[in-house]
Each structure stands twice: as C-alpha cells, then as structure tokens.
C-alpha cells in the first residue's frame, strides 16, 4: 500500500498522517477553518506564564504531535485556517494547577487572527457541536527534513558553529490574545519550529527539555517533561488541599485566579483575599509534600 494511502494510527504522535476535525466558524465577521485534534486522541497540554515568557507544557508525545501540527499548517493555502488545541486536550499547569488557555496556531502569512476573533473563538470553547468533517493531515516531509538537519549538524558534515544559516522569514508573535495563547508564525518559521520540536528530548536533562520559539526575545517557549502527567496530578492535589486549608482558616482564596486578577470567593469566610502570587507559591511548595507522600522514602533498618 502506498504511504499516502496508509490509515492513520489512532493516537499515534509520530505518524506521517493525523486525523483532525474541521469546522467552519465566523468569528468577528471573518470566516475561519478551525482544525482540532479529535477528542479521543490522548495528547495533553498546559500553558502558563513564568519569567515574562508564555509556556506550552507537555510531554514527549505532545512535542511530536505539535511538530506535525505546525508542519502541516505551514503548507496550508486556505486563508483563515487555524489549528486550535481546545479544552478537551488541556490540563491545569503542572506547577500550581492554574487553568490553561486554549492554544491557537496561526499561519501569519495566511490568516488574520485579531483579538476580537480570538475572544469570539474563546467564547465558543469548549466545542460541543459536531465537526463538519475530518482532515487527513499529512506530514511526509517532516522526517526527511529532520534527517537533513541532523546531517547538517553532525561533526562529519564540516559545518562549523559559525556557518551562516538564514533565519526564517515571516511575522512571529507569541502572546495571550483574546483569552487564548496565540502562536503566530510564517510558513518558514512554522517548519523550523516543527523540526526543532521533533528533536525535543534528544538532549533532555533530568527528564526535561525546552525550546525557545523566538530567541532572543523569549516571549514563547515549549517545555516538556517525561513525567508531565504525574506532575499535573500532583499539582491538582496540592491546589485542592491548599484551597481547603485556606477556607478552613477563613481566607478568601479564589481558586480561579488568572493572570494577576483576583476576587473574593463566596465562601471565603470574610477573611482577607490572598494575593495570586502567594497562592501560587503556597500550592507550588505544597506540591513537594504531595510528591513525597506519594513516593515515601523507604524506612531504614538496623542493618543500614
């Protein structure tokens, strides 16, 4: 069977063909083709802002499928095309379990995606209507491009550190837009990101690797963890326990604090409202306790 006629493997992160759901939406008067992962595909992501940088957080599988989404998006020709990672595939972030923003991948030389369009999209999430069709997302050129990149970077290639490599052209932006984390890039930049994400994890240290999307500005970064899902689970539990503790102490802790905003919850007990940074720090610190509780240190014996 020809490679182009192979059936996509369900839930595979490294297959040359993905199946995406397609919807046509009118957002702020513009027509968009919105492509999403299928709800049954087990890919997980989170977002947060730390050190003035927007982060997309995931695991090795998330990096691989992100590479394929970006590679395929770089070859689209229909204006208004977007790839959206919607709440069906989002976790709270793995540090303090704050909610994540939907992620929107935008081909900046093809699609105009304004703050008003983003807000209109955000208002329709999570998507509950049936998709209007399935797209076979083909990325056959990604693996050959990665092989060429590895050959170029190998010591045997003769390429030195000072060898000039042209920077991808096109408009790039990573920012929170209309309640979404929007990642804009031209076609060359999208392909460059895809190649680098496909390699993410090759030089991991302590189960973590990262990629700056716009160095040296570092407005955006993809960070992956080998134990991403465990970290999310621990952060969820830490937030739940800290929230209960603060309520019992009569402190008005808003568990939905987002991006510097805060408000008092109804059951705050009349106490002071905890600052968002203090709440996040308390959750992050308590996560250490939760992690140790789940993996207790073996008791020492007399022979130790």
PDB file of N, CA and C in Angstrom, residues 17-62:
ATOM      1  N   UNK A  17       0.573  10.735   9.097  1.00  0.00           N
ATOM      2  CA  UNK A  17      -0.793  11.200   8.842  1.00  0.00           C
ATOM      3  C   UNK A  17      -1.533  11.288  10.173  1.00  0.00           C
ATOM      4  N   UNK A  18      -2.139  12.438  10.426  1.00  0.00           N
ATOM      5  CA  UNK A  18      -3.044  12.613  11.555  1.00  0.00           C
ATOM      6  C   UNK A  18      -4.452  12.818  11.018  1.00  0.00           C
ATOM      7  N   UNK A  19      -5.427  12.544  11.854  1.00  0.00           N
ATOM      8  CA  UNK A  19      -6.799  12.904  11.529  1.00  0.00           C
ATOM      9  C   UNK A  19      -7.209  14.047  12.447  1.00  0.00           C
ATOM     10  N   UNK A  20      -7.662  15.137  11.837  1.00  0.00           N
ATOM     11  CA  UNK A  20      -8.125  16.303  12.578  1.00  0.00           C
ATOM     12  C   UNK A  20      -9.586  16.573  12.253  1.00  0.00           C
ATOM     13  N   UNK A  21     -10.278  17.166  13.205  1.00  0.00           N
ATOM     14  CA  UNK A  21     -11.652  17.578  12.958  1.00  0.00           C
ATOM     15  C   UNK A  21     -11.673  18.995  12.380  1.00  0.00           C
ATOM     16  N   UNK A  22     -12.613  19.239  11.481  1.00  0.00           N
ATOM     17  CA  UNK A  22     -12.710  20.525  10.789  1.00  0.00           C
ATOM     18  C   UNK A  22     -14.067  21.166  11.058  1.00  0.00           C
ATOM     19  N   UNK A  23     -14.024  22.471  11.341  1.00  0.00           N
ATOM     20  CA  UNK A  23     -15.238  23.265  11.493  1.00  0.00           C
ATOM     21  C   UNK A  23     -15.049  24.603  10.785  1.00  0.00           C
ATOM     22  N   UNK A  24     -16.111  25.114  10.206  1.00  0.00           N
ATOM     23  CA  UNK A  24     -16.102  26.465   9.649  1.00  0.00           C
ATOM     24  C   UNK A  24     -16.796  27.377  10.643  1.00  0.00           C
ATOM     25  N   UNK A  25     -16.115  28.450  11.042  1.00  0.00           N
ATOM     26  CA  UNK A  25     -16.655  29.386  12.028  1.00  0.00           C
ATOM     27  C   UNK A  25     -16.553  30.806  11.495  1.00  0.00           C
ATOM     28  N   UNK A  26     -17.532  31.619  11.851  1.00  0.00           N
ATOM     29  CA  UNK A  26     -17.473  33.049  11.582  1.00  0.00           C
ATOM     30  C   UNK A  26     -17.160  33.731  12.908  1.00  0.00           C
ATOM     31  N   UNK A  27     -15.995  34.357  12.978  1.00  0.00           N
ATOM     32  CA  UNK A  27     -15.522  34.997  14.196  1.00  0.00           C
ATOM     33  C   UNK A  27     -15.231  36.454  13.890  1.00  0.00           C
ATOM     34  N   UNK A  28     -15.951  37.346  14.541  1.00  0.00           N
ATOM     35  CA  UNK A  28     -15.772  38.780  14.323  1.00  0.00           C
ATOM     36  C   UNK A  28     -15.891  39.131  12.839  1.00  0.00           C
ATOM     37  N   UNK A  29     -16.847  38.505  12.169  1.00  0.00           N
ATOM     38  CA  UNK A  29     -17.106  38.827  10.775  1.00  0.00           C
ATOM     39  C   UNK A  29     -16.192  38.157   9.770  1.00  0.00           C
ATOM     40  N   UNK A  30     -15.226  37.375  10.228  1.00  0.00           N
ATOM     41  CA  UNK A  30     -14.307  36.678   9.318  1.00  0.00           C
ATOM     42  C   UNK A  30     -14.610  35.177   9.343  1.00  0.00           C
ATOM     43  N   UNK A  31     -14.412  34.542   8.191  1.00  0.00           N
ATOM     44  CA  UNK A  31     -14.643  33.106   8.072  1.00  0.00           C
ATOM     45  C   UNK A  31     -13.330  32.370   8.338  1.00  0.00           C
ATOM     46  N   UNK A  32     -13.371  31.401   9.259  1.00  0.00           N
ATOM     47  CA  UNK A  32     -12.193  30.625   9.619  1.00  0.00           C
ATOM     48  C   UNK A  32     -12.463  29.137   9.424  1.00  0.00           C
ATOM     49  N   UNK A  33     -11.423  28.428   9.010  1.00  0.00           N
ATOM     50  CA  UNK A  33     -11.429  26.966   9.031  1.00  0.00           C
ATOM     51  C   UNK A  33     -10.657  26.551  10.267  1.00  0.00           C
ATOM     52  N   UNK A  34     -11.370  25.996  11.247  1.00  0.00           N
ATOM     53  CA  UNK A  34     -10.777  25.661  12.546  1.00  0.00           C
ATOM     54  C   UNK A  34     -10.550  24.160  12.602  1.00  0.00           C
ATOM     55  N   UNK A  35      -9.298  23.783  12.792  1.00  0.00           N
ATOM     56  CA  UNK A  35      -8.913  22.378  12.865  1.00  0.00           C
ATOM     57  C   UNK A  35      -8.516  22.040  14.295  1.00  0.00           C
ATOM     58  N   UNK A  36      -8.997  20.905  14.776  1.00  0.00           N
ATOM     59  CA  UNK A  36      -8.715  20.485  16.153  1.00  0.00           C
ATOM     60  C   UNK A  36      -8.347  19.012  16.192  1.00  0.00           C
ATOM     61  N   UNK A  37      -7.617  18.629  17.218  1.00  0.00           N
ATOM     62  CA  UNK A  37      -7.405  17.216  17.490  1.00  0.00           C
ATOM     63  C   UNK A  37      -8.739  16.563  17.813  1.00  0.00           C
ATOM     64  N   UNK A  38      -8.841  15.279  17.551  1.00  0.00           N
ATOM     65  CA  UNK A  38     -10.064  14.571  17.880  1.00  0.00           C
ATOM     66  C   UNK A  38     -10.146  14.342  19.380  1.00  0.00           C
ATOM     67  N   UNK A  39     -11.335  14.404  19.976  1.00  0.00           N
ATOM     68  CA  UNK A  39     -11.457  14.272  21.431  1.00  0.00           C
ATOM     69  C   UNK A  39     -10.854  12.990  21.986  1.00  0.00           C
ATOM     70  N   UNK A  40     -10.876  11.914  21.212  1.00  0.00           N
ATOM     71  CA  UNK A  40     -10.353  10.641  21.715  1.00  0.00           C
ATOM     72  C   UNK A  40      -8.853  10.504  21.637  1.00  0.00           C
ATOM     73  N   UNK A  41      -8.162  11.451  20.991  1.00  0.00           N
ATOM     74  CA  UNK A  41      -6.701  11.376  20.886  1.00  0.00           C
ATOM     75  C   UNK A  41      -6.070  11.814  22.201  1.00  0.00           C
ATOM     76  N   UNK A  42      -5.190  10.976  22.727  1.00  0.00           N
ATOM     77  CA  UNK A  42      -4.651  11.186  24.076  1.00  0.00           C
ATOM     78  C   UNK A  42      -3.387  12.030  24.035  1.00  0.00           C
ATOM     79  N   UNK A  43      -3.561  13.311  23.704  1.00  0.00           N
ATOM     80  CA  UNK A  43      -2.456  14.267  23.758  1.00  0.00           C
ATOM     81  C   UNK A  43      -2.831  15.351  24.753  1.00  0.00           C
ATOM     82  N   UNK A  44      -1.912  15.683  25.647  1.00  0.00           N
ATOM     83  CA  UNK A  44      -2.218  16.615  26.727  1.00  0.00           C
ATOM     84  C   UNK A  44      -1.258  17.793  26.715  1.00  0.00           C
ATOM     85  N   UNK A  45      -1.809  18.987  27.024  1.00  0.00           N
ATOM     86  CA  UNK A  45      -1.033  20.214  27.033  1.00  0.00           C
ATOM     87  C   UNK A  45      -1.476  21.095  28.190  1.00  0.00           C
ATOM     88  N   UNK A  46      -0.612  22.023  28.544  1.00  0.00           N
ATOM     89  CA  UNK A  46      -0.953  23.053  29.519  1.00  0.00           C
ATOM     90  C   UNK A  46      -0.215  24.326  29.124  1.00  0.00           C
ATOM     91  N   UNK A  47      -0.633  25.441  29.711  1.00  0.00           N
ATOM     92  CA  UNK A  47       0.054  26.714  29.453  1.00  0.00           C
ATOM     93  C   UNK A  47       0.238  27.455  30.774  1.00  0.00           C
ATOM     94  N   UNK A  48       1.242  28.299  30.814  1.00  0.00           N
ATOM     95  CA  UNK A  48       1.390  29.248  31.921  1.00  0.00           C
ATOM     96  C   UNK A  48       2.322  30.370  31.500  1.00  0.00           C
ATOM     97  N   UNK A  49       2.416  31.377  32.339  1.00  0.00           N
ATOM     98  CA  UNK A  49       3.345  32.481  32.103  1.00  0.00           C
ATOM     99  C   UNK A  49       4.292  32.536  33.289  1.00  0.00           C
ATOM    100  N   UNK A  50       5.568  32.491  32.986  1.00  0.00           N
ATOM    101  CA  UNK A  50       6.593  32.458  34.036  1.00  0.00           C
ATOM    102  C   UNK A  50       7.825  33.184  33.521  1.00  0.00           C
ATOM    103  N   UNK A  51       8.400  34.041  34.354  1.00  0.00           N
ATOM    104  CA  UNK A  51       9.559  34.845  33.959  1.00  0.00           C
ATOM    105  C   UNK A  51       9.291  35.623  32.672  1.00  0.00           C
ATOM    106  N   UNK A  52       8.080  36.186  32.579  1.00  0.00           N
ATOM    107  CA  UNK A  52       7.686  37.007  31.426  1.00  0.00           C
ATOM    108  C   UNK A  52       7.717  36.235  30.109  1.00  0.00           C
ATOM    109  N   UNK A  53       7.542  34.923  30.180  1.00  0.00           N
ATOM    110  CA  UNK A  53       7.537  34.079  28.985  1.00  0.00           C
ATOM    111  C   UNK A  53       6.293  33.199  29.009  1.00  0.00           C
ATOM    112  N   UNK A  54       5.618  33.114  27.871  1.00  0.00           N
ATOM    113  CA  UNK A  54       4.493  32.189  27.743  1.00  0.00           C
ATOM    114  C   UNK A  54       5.027  30.785  27.462  1.00  0.00           C
ATOM    115  N   UNK A  55       4.502  29.806  28.188  1.00  0.00           N
ATOM    116  CA  UNK A  55       4.960  28.424  28.058  1.00  0.00           C
ATOM    117  C   UNK A  55       3.834  27.522  27.568  1.00  0.00           C
ATOM    118  N   UNK A  56       4.183  26.650  26.623  1.00  0.00           N
ATOM    119  CA  UNK A  56       3.354  25.497  26.292  1.00  0.00           C
ATOM    120  C   UNK A  56       4.036  24.291  26.929  1.00  0.00           C
ATOM    121  N   UNK A  57       3.302  23.558  27.746  1.00  0.00           N
ATOM    122  CA  UNK A  57       3.860  22.475  28.542  1.00  0.00           C
ATOM    123  C   UNK A  57       3.236  21.158  28.113  1.00  0.00           C
ATOM    124  N   UNK A  58       4.060  20.117  28.010  1.00  0.00           N
ATOM    125  CA  UNK A  58       3.544  18.823  27.595  1.00  0.00           C
ATOM    126  C   UNK A  58       4.590  17.751  27.903  1.00  0.00           C
ATOM    127  N   UNK A  59       4.444  16.620  27.233  1.00  0.00           N
ATOM    128  CA  UNK A  59       5.407  15.528  27.351  1.00  0.00           C
ATOM    129  C   UNK A  59       6.000  15.251  25.974  1.00  0.00           C
ATOM    130  N   UNK A  60       6.736  14.139  25.859  1.00  0.00           N
ATOM    131  CA  UNK A  60       7.386  13.806  24.580  1.00  0.00           C
ATOM    132  C   UNK A  60       6.341  13.666  23.474  1.00  0.00           C
ATOM    133  N   UNK A  61       5.220  13.017  23.761  1.00  0.00           N
ATOM    134  CA  UNK A  61       4.175  12.825  22.754  1.00  0.00           C
ATOM    135  C   UNK A  61       3.599  14.165  22.306  1.00  0.00           C
ATOM    136  N   UNK A  62       3.424  15.070  23.259  1.00  0.00           N
ATOM    137  CA  UNK A  62       2.896  16.376  22.911  1.00  0.00           C
ATOM    138  C   UNK A  62       3.821  17.134  21.985  1.00  0.00           C
TER     139      UNK A  62
END
